[in-house]
Tab-separated table of C-alpha atoms in Angstrom:
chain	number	residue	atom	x	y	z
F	1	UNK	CA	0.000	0.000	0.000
F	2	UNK	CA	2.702	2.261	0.628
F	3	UNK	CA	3.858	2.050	-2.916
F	4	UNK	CA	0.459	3.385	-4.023
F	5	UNK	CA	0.390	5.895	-1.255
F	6	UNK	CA	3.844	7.541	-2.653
F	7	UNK	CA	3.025	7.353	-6.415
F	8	UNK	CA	-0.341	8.807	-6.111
F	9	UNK	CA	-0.770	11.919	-8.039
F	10	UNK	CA	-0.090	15.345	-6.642
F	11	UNK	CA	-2.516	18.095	-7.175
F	12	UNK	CA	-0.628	21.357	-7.793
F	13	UNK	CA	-3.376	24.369	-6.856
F	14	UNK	CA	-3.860	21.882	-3.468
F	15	UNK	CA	-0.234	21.857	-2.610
F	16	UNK	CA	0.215	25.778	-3.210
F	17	UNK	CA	-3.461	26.644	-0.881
F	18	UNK	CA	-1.830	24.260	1.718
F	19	UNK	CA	1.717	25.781	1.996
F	20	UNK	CA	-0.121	28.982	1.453
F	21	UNK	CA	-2.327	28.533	4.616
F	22	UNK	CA	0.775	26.933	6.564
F	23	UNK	CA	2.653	30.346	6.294
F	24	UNK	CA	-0.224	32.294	7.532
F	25	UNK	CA	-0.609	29.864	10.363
F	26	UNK	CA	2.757	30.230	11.782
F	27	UNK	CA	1.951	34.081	11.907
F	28	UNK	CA	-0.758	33.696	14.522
F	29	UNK	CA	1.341	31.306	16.266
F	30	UNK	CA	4.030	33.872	16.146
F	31	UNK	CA	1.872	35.889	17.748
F	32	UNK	CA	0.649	34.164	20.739
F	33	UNK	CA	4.113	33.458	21.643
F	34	UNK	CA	6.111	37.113	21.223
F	35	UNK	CA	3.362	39.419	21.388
F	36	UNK	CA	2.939	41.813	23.913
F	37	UNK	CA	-1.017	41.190	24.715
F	38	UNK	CA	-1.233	37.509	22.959
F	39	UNK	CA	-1.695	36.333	27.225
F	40	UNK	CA	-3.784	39.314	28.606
F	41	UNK	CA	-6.197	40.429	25.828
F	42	UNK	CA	-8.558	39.407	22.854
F	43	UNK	CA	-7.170	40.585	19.426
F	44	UNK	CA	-10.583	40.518	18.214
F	45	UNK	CA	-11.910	42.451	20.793
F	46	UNK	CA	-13.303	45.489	19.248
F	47	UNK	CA	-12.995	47.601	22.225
F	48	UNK	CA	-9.197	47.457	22.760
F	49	UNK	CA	-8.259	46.079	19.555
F	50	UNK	CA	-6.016	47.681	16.506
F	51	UNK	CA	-6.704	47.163	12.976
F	52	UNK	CA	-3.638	45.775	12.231
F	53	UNK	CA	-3.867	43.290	15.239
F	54	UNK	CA	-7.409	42.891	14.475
F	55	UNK	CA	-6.629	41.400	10.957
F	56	UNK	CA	-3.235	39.532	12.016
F	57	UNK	CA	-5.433	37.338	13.674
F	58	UNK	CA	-8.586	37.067	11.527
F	59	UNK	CA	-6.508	36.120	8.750
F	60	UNK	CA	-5.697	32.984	10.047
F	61	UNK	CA	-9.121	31.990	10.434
F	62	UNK	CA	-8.461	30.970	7.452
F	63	UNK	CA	-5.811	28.345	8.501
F	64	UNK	CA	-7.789	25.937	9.923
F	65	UNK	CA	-10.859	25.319	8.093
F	66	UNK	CA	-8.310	25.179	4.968
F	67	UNK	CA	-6.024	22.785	6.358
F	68	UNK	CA	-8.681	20.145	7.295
F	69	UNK	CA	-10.735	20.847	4.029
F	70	UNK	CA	-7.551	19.485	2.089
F	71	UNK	CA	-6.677	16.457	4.120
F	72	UNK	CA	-10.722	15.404	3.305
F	73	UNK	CA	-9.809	15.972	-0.372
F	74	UNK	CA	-6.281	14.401	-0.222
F	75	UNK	CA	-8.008	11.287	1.212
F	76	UNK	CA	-10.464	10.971	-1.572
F	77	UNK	CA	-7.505	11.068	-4.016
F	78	UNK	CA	-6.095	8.718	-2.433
F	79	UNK	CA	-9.163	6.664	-2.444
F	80	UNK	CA	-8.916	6.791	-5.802
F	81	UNK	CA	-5.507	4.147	-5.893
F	82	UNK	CA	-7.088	1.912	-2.560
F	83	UNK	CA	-9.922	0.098	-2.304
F	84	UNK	CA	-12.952	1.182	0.417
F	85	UNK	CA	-11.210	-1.260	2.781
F	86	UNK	CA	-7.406	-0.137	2.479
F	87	UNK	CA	-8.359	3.082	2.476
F	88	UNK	CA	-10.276	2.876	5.850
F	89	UNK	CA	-7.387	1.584	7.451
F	90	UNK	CA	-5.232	3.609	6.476
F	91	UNK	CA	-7.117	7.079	7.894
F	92	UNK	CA	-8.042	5.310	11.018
F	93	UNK	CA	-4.466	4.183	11.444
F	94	UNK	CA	-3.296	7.623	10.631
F	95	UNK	CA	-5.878	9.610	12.540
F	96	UNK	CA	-4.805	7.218	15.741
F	97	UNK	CA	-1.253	8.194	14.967
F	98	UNK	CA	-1.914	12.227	15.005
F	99	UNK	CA	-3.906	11.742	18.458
F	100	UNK	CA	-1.165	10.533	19.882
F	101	UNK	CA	1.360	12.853	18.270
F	102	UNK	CA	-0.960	16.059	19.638
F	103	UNK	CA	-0.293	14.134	23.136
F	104	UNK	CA	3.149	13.478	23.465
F	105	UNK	CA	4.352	15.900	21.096
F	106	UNK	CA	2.833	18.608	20.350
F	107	UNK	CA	1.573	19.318	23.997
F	108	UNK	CA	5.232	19.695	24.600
F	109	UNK	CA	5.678	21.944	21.607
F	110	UNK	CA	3.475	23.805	22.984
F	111	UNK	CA	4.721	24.090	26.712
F	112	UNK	CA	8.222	22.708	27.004
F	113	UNK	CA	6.503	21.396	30.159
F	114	UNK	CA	8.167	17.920	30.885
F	115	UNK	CA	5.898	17.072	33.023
F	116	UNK	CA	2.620	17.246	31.033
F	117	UNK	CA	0.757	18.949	33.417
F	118	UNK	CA	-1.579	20.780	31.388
F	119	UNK	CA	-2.485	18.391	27.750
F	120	UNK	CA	-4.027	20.324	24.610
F	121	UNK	CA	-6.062	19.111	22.019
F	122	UNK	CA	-5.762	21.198	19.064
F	123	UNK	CA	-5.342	20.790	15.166
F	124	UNK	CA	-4.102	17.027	15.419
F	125	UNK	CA	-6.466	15.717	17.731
F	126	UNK	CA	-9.455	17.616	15.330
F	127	UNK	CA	-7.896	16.318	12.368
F	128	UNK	CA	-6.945	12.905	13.764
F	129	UNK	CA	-10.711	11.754	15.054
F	130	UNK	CA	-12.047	12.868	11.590
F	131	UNK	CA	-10.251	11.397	10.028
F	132	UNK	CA	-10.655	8.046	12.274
F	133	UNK	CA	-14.806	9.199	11.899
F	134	UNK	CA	-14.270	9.335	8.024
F	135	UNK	CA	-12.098	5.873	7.644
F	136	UNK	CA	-15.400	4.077	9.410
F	137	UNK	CA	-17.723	6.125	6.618
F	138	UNK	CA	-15.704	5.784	3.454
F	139	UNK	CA	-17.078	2.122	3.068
F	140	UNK	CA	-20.437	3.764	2.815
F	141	UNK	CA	-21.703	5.109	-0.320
F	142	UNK	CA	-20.227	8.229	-1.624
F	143	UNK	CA	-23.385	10.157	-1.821
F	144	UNK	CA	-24.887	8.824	1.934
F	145	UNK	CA	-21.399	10.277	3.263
F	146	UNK	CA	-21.601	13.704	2.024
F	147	UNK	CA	-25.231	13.520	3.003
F	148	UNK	CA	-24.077	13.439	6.817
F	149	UNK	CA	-21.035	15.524	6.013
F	150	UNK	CA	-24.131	18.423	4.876
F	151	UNK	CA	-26.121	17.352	7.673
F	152	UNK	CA	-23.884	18.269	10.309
F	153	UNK	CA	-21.915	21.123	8.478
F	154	UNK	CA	-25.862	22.612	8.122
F	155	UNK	CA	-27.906	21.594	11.583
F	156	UNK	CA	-24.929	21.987	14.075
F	157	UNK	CA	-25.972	25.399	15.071
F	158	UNK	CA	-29.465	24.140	15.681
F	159	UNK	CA	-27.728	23.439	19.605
F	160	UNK	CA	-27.092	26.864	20.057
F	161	UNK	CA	-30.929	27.601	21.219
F	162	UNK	CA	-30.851	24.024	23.200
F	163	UNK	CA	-29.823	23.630	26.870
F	164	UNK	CA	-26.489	21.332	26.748
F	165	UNK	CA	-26.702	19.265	29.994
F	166	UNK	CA	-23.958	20.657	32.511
F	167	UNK	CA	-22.542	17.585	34.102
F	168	UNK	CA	-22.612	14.224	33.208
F	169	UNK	CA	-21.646	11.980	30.300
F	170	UNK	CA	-24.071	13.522	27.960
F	171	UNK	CA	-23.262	16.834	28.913
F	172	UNK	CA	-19.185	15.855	28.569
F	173	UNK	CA	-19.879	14.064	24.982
F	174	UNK	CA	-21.538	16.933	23.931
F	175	UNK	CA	-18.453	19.424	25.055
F	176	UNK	CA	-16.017	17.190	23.387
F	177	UNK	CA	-18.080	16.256	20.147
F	178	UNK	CA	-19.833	19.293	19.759
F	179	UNK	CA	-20.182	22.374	22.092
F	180	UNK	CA	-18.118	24.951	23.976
F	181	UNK	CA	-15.271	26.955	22.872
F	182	UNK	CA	-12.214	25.389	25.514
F	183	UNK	CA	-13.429	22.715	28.248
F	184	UNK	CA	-10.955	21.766	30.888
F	185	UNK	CA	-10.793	18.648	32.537
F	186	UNK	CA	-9.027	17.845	35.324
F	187	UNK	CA	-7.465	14.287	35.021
F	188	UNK	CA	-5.028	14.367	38.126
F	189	UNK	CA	-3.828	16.792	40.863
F	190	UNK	CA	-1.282	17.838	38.551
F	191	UNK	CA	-2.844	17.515	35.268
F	192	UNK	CA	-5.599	19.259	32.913
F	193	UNK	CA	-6.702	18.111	29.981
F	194	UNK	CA	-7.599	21.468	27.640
F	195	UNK	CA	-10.137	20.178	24.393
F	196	UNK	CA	-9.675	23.243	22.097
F	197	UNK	CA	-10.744	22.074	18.830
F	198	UNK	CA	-14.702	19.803	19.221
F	199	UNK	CA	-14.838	16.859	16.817
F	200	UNK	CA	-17.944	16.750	14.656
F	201	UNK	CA	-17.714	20.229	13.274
F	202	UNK	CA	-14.473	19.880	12.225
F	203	UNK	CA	-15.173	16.338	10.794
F	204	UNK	CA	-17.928	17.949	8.646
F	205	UNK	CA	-15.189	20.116	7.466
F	206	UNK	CA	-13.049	17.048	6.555
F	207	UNK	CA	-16.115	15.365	4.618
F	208	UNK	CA	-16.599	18.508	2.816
F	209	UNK	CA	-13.228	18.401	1.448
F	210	UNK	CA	-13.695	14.642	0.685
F	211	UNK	CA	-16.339	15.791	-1.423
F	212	UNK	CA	-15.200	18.311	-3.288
F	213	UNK	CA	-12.344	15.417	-4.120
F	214	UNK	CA	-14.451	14.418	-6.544
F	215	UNK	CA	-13.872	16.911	-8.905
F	216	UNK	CA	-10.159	16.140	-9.013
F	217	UNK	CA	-10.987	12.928	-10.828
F	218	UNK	CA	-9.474	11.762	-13.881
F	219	UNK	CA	-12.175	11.557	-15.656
F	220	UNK	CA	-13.633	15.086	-14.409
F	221	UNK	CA	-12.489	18.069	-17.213
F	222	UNK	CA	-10.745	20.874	-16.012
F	223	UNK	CA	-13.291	23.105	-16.992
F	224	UNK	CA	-15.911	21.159	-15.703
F	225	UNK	CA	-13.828	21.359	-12.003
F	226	UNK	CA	-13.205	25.288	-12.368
F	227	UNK	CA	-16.958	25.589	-12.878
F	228	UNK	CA	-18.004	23.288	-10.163
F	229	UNK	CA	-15.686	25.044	-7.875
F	230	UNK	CA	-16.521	28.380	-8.499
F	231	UNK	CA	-20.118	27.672	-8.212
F	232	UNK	CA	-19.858	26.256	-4.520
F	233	UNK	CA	-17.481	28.851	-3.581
F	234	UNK	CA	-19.996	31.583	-4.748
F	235	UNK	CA	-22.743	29.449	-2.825
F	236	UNK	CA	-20.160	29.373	0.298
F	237	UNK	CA	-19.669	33.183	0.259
F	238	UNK	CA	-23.686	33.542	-0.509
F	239	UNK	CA	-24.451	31.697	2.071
F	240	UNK	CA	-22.442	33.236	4.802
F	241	UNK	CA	-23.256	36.827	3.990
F	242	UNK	CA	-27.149	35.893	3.562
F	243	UNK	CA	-27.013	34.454	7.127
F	244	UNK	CA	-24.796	36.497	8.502
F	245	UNK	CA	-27.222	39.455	7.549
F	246	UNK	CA	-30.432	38.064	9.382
F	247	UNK	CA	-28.239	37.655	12.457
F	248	UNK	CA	-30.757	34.750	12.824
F	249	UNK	CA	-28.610	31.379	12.097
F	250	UNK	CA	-25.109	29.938	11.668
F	251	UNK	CA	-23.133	31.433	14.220
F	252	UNK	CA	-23.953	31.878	18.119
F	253	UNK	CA	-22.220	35.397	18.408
F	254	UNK	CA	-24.315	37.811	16.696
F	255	UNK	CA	-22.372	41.298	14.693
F	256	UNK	CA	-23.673	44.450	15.736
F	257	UNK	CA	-23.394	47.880	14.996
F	258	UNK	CA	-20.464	49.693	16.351
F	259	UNK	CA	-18.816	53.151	16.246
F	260	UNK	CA	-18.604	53.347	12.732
F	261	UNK	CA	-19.133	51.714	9.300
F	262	UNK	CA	-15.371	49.705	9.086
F	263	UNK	CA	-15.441	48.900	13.150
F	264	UNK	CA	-19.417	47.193	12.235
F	265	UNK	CA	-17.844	44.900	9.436
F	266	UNK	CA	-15.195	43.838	11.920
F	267	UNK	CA	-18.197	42.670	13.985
F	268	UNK	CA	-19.775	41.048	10.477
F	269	UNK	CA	-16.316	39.499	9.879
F	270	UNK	CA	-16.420	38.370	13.302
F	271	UNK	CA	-17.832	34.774	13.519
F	272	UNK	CA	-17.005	31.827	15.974
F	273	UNK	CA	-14.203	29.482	15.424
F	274	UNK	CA	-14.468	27.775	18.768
F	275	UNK	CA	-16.582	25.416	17.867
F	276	UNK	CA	-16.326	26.484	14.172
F	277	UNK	CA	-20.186	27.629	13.081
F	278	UNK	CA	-21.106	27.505	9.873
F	279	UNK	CA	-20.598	30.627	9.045
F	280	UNK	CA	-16.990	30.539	9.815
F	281	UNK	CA	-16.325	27.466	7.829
F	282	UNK	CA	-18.748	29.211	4.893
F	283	UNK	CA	-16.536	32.345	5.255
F	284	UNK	CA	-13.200	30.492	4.971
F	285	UNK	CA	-13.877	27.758	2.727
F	286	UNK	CA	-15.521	30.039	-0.017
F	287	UNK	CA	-12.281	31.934	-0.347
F	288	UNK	CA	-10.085	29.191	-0.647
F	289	UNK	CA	-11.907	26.998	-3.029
F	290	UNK	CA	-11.903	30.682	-5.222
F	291	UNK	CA	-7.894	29.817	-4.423
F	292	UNK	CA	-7.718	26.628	-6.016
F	293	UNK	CA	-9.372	27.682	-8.984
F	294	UNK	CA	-7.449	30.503	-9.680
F	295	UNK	CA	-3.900	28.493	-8.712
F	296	UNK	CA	-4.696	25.461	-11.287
F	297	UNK	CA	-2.565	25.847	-13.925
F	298	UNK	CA	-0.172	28.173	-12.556
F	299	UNK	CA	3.332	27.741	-12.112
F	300	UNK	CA	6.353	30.194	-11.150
F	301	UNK	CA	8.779	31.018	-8.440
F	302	UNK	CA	6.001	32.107	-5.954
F	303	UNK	CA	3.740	29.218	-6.089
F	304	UNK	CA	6.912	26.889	-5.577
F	305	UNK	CA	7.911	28.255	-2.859
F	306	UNK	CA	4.142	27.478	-0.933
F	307	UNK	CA	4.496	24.288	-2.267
F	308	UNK	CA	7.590	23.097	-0.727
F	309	UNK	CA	5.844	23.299	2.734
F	310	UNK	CA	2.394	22.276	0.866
F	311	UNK	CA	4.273	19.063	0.403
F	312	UNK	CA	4.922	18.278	3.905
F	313	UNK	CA	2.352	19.560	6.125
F	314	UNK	CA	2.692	17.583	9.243
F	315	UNK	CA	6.823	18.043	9.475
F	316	UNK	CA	6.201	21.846	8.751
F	317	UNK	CA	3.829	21.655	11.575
F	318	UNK	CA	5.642	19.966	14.530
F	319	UNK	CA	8.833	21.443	13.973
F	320	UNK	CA	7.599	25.372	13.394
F	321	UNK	CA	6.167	24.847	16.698
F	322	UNK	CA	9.266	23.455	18.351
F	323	UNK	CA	11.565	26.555	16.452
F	324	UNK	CA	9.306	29.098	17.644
F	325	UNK	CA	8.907	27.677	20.818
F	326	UNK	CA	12.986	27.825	20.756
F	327	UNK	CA	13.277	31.111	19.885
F	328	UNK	CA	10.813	32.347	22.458
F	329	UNK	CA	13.434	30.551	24.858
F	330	UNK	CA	16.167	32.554	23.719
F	331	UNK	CA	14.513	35.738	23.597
F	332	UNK	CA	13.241	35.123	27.459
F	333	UNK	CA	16.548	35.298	27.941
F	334	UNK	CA	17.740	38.295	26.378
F	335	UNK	CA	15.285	39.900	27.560
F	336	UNK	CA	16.601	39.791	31.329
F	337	UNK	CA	14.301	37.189	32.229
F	338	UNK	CA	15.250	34.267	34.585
F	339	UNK	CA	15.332	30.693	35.697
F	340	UNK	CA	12.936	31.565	38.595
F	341	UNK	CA	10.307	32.860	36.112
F	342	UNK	CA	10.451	30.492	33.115
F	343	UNK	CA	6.579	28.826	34.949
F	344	UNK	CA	3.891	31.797	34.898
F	345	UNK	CA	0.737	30.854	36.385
F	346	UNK	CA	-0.596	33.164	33.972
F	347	UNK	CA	0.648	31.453	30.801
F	348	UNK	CA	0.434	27.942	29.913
F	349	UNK	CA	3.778	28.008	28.006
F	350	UNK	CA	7.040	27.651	29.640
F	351	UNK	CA	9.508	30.709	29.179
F	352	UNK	CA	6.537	32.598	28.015
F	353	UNK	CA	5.863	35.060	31.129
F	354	UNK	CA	2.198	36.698	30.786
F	355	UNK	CA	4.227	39.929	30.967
F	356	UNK	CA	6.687	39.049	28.223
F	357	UNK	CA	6.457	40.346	24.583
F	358	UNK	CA	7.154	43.093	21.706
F	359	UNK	CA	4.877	44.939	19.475
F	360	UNK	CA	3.574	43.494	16.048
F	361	UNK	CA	5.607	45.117	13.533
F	362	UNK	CA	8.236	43.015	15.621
F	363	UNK	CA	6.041	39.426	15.593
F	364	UNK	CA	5.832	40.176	11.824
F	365	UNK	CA	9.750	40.171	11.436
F	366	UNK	CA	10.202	36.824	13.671
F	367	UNK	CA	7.337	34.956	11.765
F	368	UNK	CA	9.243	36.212	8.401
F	369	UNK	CA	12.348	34.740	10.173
F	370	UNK	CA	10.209	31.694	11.117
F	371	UNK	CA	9.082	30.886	7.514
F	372	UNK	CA	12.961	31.572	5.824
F	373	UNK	CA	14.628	29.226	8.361
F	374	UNK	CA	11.593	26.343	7.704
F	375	UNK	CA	11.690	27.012	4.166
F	376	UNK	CA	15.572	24.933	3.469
F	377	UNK	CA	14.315	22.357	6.167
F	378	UNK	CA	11.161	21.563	4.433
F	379	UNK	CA	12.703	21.502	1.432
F	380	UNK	CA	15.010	19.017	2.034
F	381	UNK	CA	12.688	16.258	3.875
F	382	UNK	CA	10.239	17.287	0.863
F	383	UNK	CA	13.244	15.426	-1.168
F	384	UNK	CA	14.149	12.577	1.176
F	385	UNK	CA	10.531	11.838	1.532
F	386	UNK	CA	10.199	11.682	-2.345
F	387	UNK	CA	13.256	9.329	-3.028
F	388	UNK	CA	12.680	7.157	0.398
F	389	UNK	CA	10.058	4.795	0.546
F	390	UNK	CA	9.663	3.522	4.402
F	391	UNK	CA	6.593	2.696	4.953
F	392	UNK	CA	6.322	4.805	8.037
F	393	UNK	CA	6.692	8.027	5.742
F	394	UNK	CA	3.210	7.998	4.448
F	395	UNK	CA	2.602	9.113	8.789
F	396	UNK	CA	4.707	11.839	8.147
């Protein structure tokens, strides 16, 4: 299987939108480790916000949504070389393998707390249990699993206006499937368990982009794909404004009117990630699939460069973490900080004081630094990944 899995072929516009999304995403991760407010306020906060801090972060909204989109379509390509039954296996065996990695290793890419006392479920753990939720649907019928993909990407919302039971194993299913924007758990003395990203809307995400997979087929015409595209981005981008207008459905923070025009289409801009609503994924997704319609075909010194990380998302994300992470450490450092202050009970992150930080033109010159120094290291695991054939590289 793993010869199929390397010989498979690549979709261009995909790898570009990917790499393009992974450079964004380090910015906001940038962010919450060098700047100044990342621990003590909201950057979407209308009240105390910037404009330019503002949009740092609501640009990588975009990140997300994006990321797991693709890994639903890359799994329907690769559907397209396995049978319902090899393919199964593999995404449950793979999204087993990223729970684990967001456990042991990106937990600690995230603290540099040896001891694991606080554990967070983020972007692997969403994309790991949808994909493990996918593997078990794939042997369905195409159509009946983008049926459920619509159904939840559609009536999730419908639990805003319900009462979510507070304690219990319903109401603790519901936090981690569903509901609530962080839930902590305590799992020891010592130890809390922080659930970030909620399964099922994210997995609605995935079958989405296992959908829209379709159109990459062989047998589909280019133009045929562009038009497709376009038409459900339109729809996306319809959608969300349409909704978004009534204020009615789609997202559980309603915009409002604020102190002028541009501060009220912040608010309109402003929709929930936390559990993603569908008018954040409709927002995002629209956009991008505009992306990969415009990036087919296209080929230059730009688009390359996205698509050396495109090619390699899950080293580009471990070890961006682990080098900014790094560089946080040394600039604790230089900034007079000291041994006795590397744990803040104000910060989850190690050598990351709540107090410690620079403005943003200076978080927008360490994520440049960030992407340049990933940029040789991705390409060169891009190269041994092509000409090496382990079976364990598919995981990586």
């Amino acid at each position: 299987m793993n010869a199929i899995i390397e010989t498979r072929k690549r979709i261009h516009s995909i790898d570009v939108l990917r790499g393009l999304v992974m450079v964004i995403m380090a910015l906001d991760h940038t962010r919450d480790f060098f700047h100044q407010t990342a621990m003590t306020a909201d950057p979407l906060d209308l009240s105390s916000t910037s404009v330019a801090l503002y949009f740092t972060r609501w640009i990588t909204h975009f990140c997300a949504p994006v990321f797991v989109f693709l890994s639903g379509t890359s799994a329907y390509l690769l559907g397209q070389k396995l049978n319902k039954k090899q393919l199964s296996l593999f995404l449950i065996k793979r999204g087993a393998w990223l729970v684990i990695a967001e456990v042991l290793v990106m937990s600690f890419a995230f603290t540099f707390n040896p001891f694991y006392n606080i554990i967070f479920l983020q972007v692997f753990w969403a994309i790991g249990c949808s994909m493990i939720l996918l593997g078990l649907l794939v042997r369905l019928h195409f159509t009946i699993v983008i049926s459920i993909g619509l159904l939840i990407f559609f009536g999730l919302n419908v639990l805003d206006r319900l009462t979510i039971p507070p304690t219990g194993l319903p109401g603790v299913l519901l936090d981690v499937f569903v509901t609530g924007s962080a839930s902590f758990y305590s799992i020891s003395d010592n130890h809390t368990l922080v659930v970030l990203y909620k399964i099922l809307p994210w997995t609605s995400v995935m079958i989405l982009g296992y959908g829209v997979g379709y159109f990459y087929k062989d047998s589909v015409l280019p133009t045929k794909r562009r038009k497709n595209l376009l038409m459900l981005a339109l729809s996306c981008i319809l959608l969300f404004i349409v909704l978004r207008f009534t204020n009615v459905y789609g997202d559980p923070a309603p915009w409002t009117r604020q102190q002028n025009g541009f501060f009220t289409l912040l608010s309109f801009l402003n929709t929930t990630k936390y559990p993603p609503s569908l008018l954040f994924v409709s927002m995002t997704v629209g956009p991008a699939l505009i992306f990969l319609v415009l990036l087919e075909g296209i080929q230059g010194s730009i688009t390359s460069f996205f698509t050396v990380f495109g090619r390699v998302p899950f080293f580009y994300f471990v070890v961006h973490f682990y080098l900014i992470h790094i560089l946080c450490v040394l600039a604790f450092y230089l900034s007079g900080y000291t041994n006795g202050q590397i744990s803040d009970p104000k910060s989850p992150f190690w050598f990351r004081p709540s107090t410690f930080g620079y403005n943003l033109l200076t978080v927008y010159g360490i994520w440049l630094l960030v992407v340049l120094l990933m940029y040789p290291l991705c390409k060169r695991y891009g190269r041994y990944k092509h000409s090496h054939k382990q079976w364990w590289l598919s995981y990586l």
